PDB file of C-alpha atoms in Angstrom:
ATOM      1  CA  UNK Z 210      40.745 311.319  70.292  1.00  0.00           C
ATOM      2  CA  UNK Z 211      40.346 307.769  71.507  1.00  0.00           C
ATOM      3  CA  UNK Z 212      40.363 305.365  68.569  1.00  0.00           C
ATOM      4  CA  UNK Z 213      40.515 301.614  68.714  1.00  0.00           C
ATOM      5  CA  UNK Z 214      43.387 299.886  67.017  1.00  0.00           C
ATOM      6  CA  UNK Z 215      43.036 296.673  65.063  1.00  0.00           C
ATOM      7  CA  UNK Z 216      44.684 294.836  67.941  1.00  0.00           C
ATOM      8  CA  UNK Z 217      42.025 296.141  70.348  1.00  0.00           C
ATOM      9  CA  UNK Z 218      39.242 295.054  68.008  1.00  0.00           C
ATOM     10  CA  UNK Z 219      40.739 291.559  67.654  1.00  0.00           C
ATOM     11  CA  UNK Z 220      41.115 291.329  71.421  1.00  0.00           C
ATOM     12  CA  UNK Z 221      37.457 292.276  71.882  1.00  0.00           C
ATOM     13  CA  UNK Z 222      36.376 289.645  69.340  1.00  0.00           C
ATOM     14  CA  UNK Z 223      38.415 287.002  71.155  1.00  0.00           C
ATOM     15  CA  UNK Z 224      36.875 288.043  74.462  1.00  0.00           C
ATOM     16  CA  UNK Z 225      33.360 287.803  73.021  1.00  0.00           C
ATOM     17  CA  UNK Z 226      34.109 284.311  71.655  1.00  0.00           C
ATOM     18  CA  UNK Z 227      35.509 283.251  75.013  1.00  0.00           C
ATOM     19  CA  UNK Z 228      32.425 284.538  76.814  1.00  0.00           C
ATOM     20  CA  UNK Z 229      30.141 282.744  74.329  1.00  0.00           C
ATOM     21  CA  UNK Z 230      31.970 279.419  74.703  1.00  0.00           C
ATOM     22  CA  UNK Z 231      31.972 279.736  78.488  1.00  0.00           C
ATOM     23  CA  UNK Z 232      28.220 280.355  78.532  1.00  0.00           C
ATOM     24  CA  UNK Z 233      27.669 277.449  76.138  1.00  0.00           C
ATOM     25  CA  UNK Z 234      29.692 275.163  78.413  1.00  0.00           C
ATOM     26  CA  UNK Z 235      27.651 276.285  81.419  1.00  0.00           C
ATOM     27  CA  UNK Z 236      24.391 275.529  79.579  1.00  0.00           C
ATOM     28  CA  UNK Z 237      25.578 272.054  78.566  1.00  0.00           C
ATOM     29  CA  UNK Z 238      27.008 271.219  82.000  1.00  0.00           C
ATOM     30  CA  UNK Z 239      23.964 272.390  83.965  1.00  0.00           C
ATOM     31  CA  UNK Z 240      21.578 270.528  81.646  1.00  0.00           C
ATOM     32  CA  UNK Z 241      23.720 267.391  82.122  1.00  0.00           C
ATOM     33  CA  UNK Z 242      23.568 267.633  85.916  1.00  0.00           C
ATOM     34  CA  UNK Z 243      19.823 268.313  85.961  1.00  0.00           C
ATOM     35  CA  UNK Z 244      19.246 265.376  83.595  1.00  0.00           C
ATOM     36  CA  UNK Z 245      21.207 263.118  85.943  1.00  0.00           C
ATOM     37  CA  UNK Z 246      19.072 264.154  88.918  1.00  0.00           C
ATOM     38  CA  UNK Z 247      15.843 263.832  86.915  1.00  0.00           C
ATOM     39  CA  UNK Z 248      16.867 260.361  85.753  1.00  0.00           C
ATOM     40  CA  UNK Z 249      17.569 259.232  89.301  1.00  0.00           C
ATOM     41  CA  UNK Z 250      14.274 260.578  90.625  1.00  0.00           C
ATOM     42  CA  UNK Z 251      12.238 259.231  87.698  1.00  0.00           C
ATOM     43  CA  UNK Z 252      13.678 255.729  87.833  1.00  0.00           C
ATOM     44  CA  UNK Z 253      13.354 255.511  91.607  1.00  0.00           C
ATOM     45  CA  UNK Z 254       9.611 255.776  90.970  1.00  0.00           C
ATOM     46  CA  UNK Z 255       9.299 253.861  87.666  1.00  0.00           C
ATOM     47  CA  UNK Z 256      10.994 250.645  86.581  1.00  0.00           C
ATOM     48  CA  UNK Z 257      12.269 250.869  82.967  1.00  0.00           C
ATOM     49  CA  UNK Z 258      11.497 247.215  82.248  1.00  0.00           C
ATOM     50  CA  UNK Z 259       7.905 247.655  83.421  1.00  0.00           C
ATOM     51  CA  UNK Z 260       7.563 250.784  81.272  1.00  0.00           C
ATOM     52  CA  UNK Z 261       8.776 248.759  78.278  1.00  0.00           C
ATOM     53  CA  UNK Z 262       6.098 246.143  78.938  1.00  0.00           C
ATOM     54  CA  UNK Z 263       3.370 248.782  79.290  1.00  0.00           C
ATOM     55  CA  UNK Z 264       4.150 250.442  75.946  1.00  0.00           C
ATOM     56  CA  UNK Z 265       1.763 250.020  73.005  1.00  0.00           C
ATOM     57  CA  UNK Z 266       4.349 248.221  70.896  1.00  0.00           C
ATOM     58  CA  UNK Z 267       6.407 245.343  72.203  1.00  0.00           C
ATOM     59  CA  UNK Z 268       9.798 246.607  73.278  1.00  0.00           C
ATOM     60  CA  UNK Z 269      12.340 244.409  74.957  1.00  0.00           C
ATOM     61  CA  UNK Z 270      14.467 246.717  77.084  1.00  0.00           C
ATOM     62  CA  UNK Z 271      17.011 245.848  79.678  1.00  0.00           C
ATOM     63  CA  UNK Z 272      17.231 248.103  82.699  1.00  0.00           C
ATOM     64  CA  UNK Z 273      20.455 249.789  81.575  1.00  0.00           C
ATOM     65  CA  UNK Z 274      18.987 250.530  78.138  1.00  0.00           C
ATOM     66  CA  UNK Z 275      15.960 252.122  79.765  1.00  0.00           C
ATOM     67  CA  UNK Z 276      18.162 254.214  82.047  1.00  0.00           C
ATOM     68  CA  UNK Z 277      20.251 255.308  79.061  1.00  0.00           C
ATOM     69  CA  UNK Z 278      17.278 256.299  76.911  1.00  0.00           C
ATOM     70  CA  UNK Z 279      15.705 258.122  79.838  1.00  0.00           C
ATOM     71  CA  UNK Z 280      18.899 260.033  80.591  1.00  0.00           C
ATOM     72  CA  UNK Z 281      19.388 261.025  76.944  1.00  0.00           C
ATOM     73  CA  UNK Z 282      15.757 262.165  76.723  1.00  0.00           C
ATOM     74  CA  UNK Z 283      16.065 264.277  79.877  1.00  0.00           C
ATOM     75  CA  UNK Z 284      19.413 265.738  78.750  1.00  0.00           C
ATOM     76  CA  UNK Z 285      18.114 266.740  75.303  1.00  0.00           C
ATOM     77  CA  UNK Z 286      14.958 268.220  76.832  1.00  0.00           C
ATOM     78  CA  UNK Z 287      16.953 270.277  79.352  1.00  0.00           C
ATOM     79  CA  UNK Z 288      19.455 271.351  76.695  1.00  0.00           C
ATOM     80  CA  UNK Z 289      16.698 272.659  74.423  1.00  0.00           C
ATOM     81  CA  UNK Z 290      15.061 274.436  77.345  1.00  0.00           C
ATOM     82  CA  UNK Z 291      18.340 276.050  78.402  1.00  0.00           C
ATOM     83  CA  UNK Z 292      19.098 277.197  74.840  1.00  0.00           C
ATOM     84  CA  UNK Z 293      15.661 278.766  74.531  1.00  0.00           C
ATOM     85  CA  UNK Z 294      16.105 280.571  77.842  1.00  0.00           C
ATOM     86  CA  UNK Z 295      19.541 281.760  76.709  1.00  0.00           C
ATOM     87  CA  UNK Z 296      18.155 283.063  73.428  1.00  0.00           C
ATOM     88  CA  UNK Z 297      15.373 284.895  75.222  1.00  0.00           C
ATOM     89  CA  UNK Z 298      17.861 286.437  77.669  1.00  0.00           C
ATOM     90  CA  UNK Z 299      20.057 287.722  74.820  1.00  0.00           C
ATOM     91  CA  UNK Z 300      17.234 289.301  72.833  1.00  0.00           C
ATOM     92  CA  UNK Z 301      17.286 293.094  72.818  1.00  0.00           C
ATOM     93  CA  UNK Z 302      15.285 294.672  75.571  1.00  0.00           C
ATOM     94  CA  UNK Z 303      12.458 297.032  74.751  1.00  0.00           C
ATOM     95  CA  UNK Z 304      10.408 299.251  76.968  1.00  0.00           C
ATOM     96  CA  UNK Z 305       7.190 297.426  77.664  1.00  0.00           C
ATOM     97  CA  UNK Z 306       5.441 300.337  79.259  1.00  0.00           C
ATOM     98  CA  UNK Z 307       6.444 303.949  79.327  1.00  0.00           C
ATOM     99  CA  UNK Z 308       5.980 305.648  82.632  1.00  0.00           C
ATOM    100  CA  UNK Z 309       4.429 309.044  82.256  1.00  0.00           C
ATOM    101  CA  UNK Z 310       4.938 311.670  84.889  1.00  0.00           C
ATOM    102  CA  UNK Z 311       2.016 314.047  85.294  1.00  0.00           C
ATOM    103  CA  UNK Z 312       2.924 317.652  84.675  1.00  0.00           C
ATOM    104  CA  UNK Z 313       2.670 319.980  87.622  1.00  0.00           C
ATOM    105  CA  UNK Z 314       0.277 322.820  87.005  1.00  0.00           C
TER     106      UNK Z 314
END
């Protein structure tokens, strides 16, 4: 008989926590890097001071403030997207369509 000891169960719990934290770190790090690239590409095309002048309410933004707000927006957006993808990937899998094999007569 192969029974798990309490030490084995605790080890498995620690391993699961370690795997969870590693995956969480990967999600945060990748979303950070993608946000950095998106910020660079976006602000090569658009000037943050000009965007502040074009807004419907008067906003006085310096360039660095615009870059900061843009980066934070992109990072939060990518973080939410990555979390949603992670949640969807962890959901239990179900059979979407059952394949039926015709019976030989």
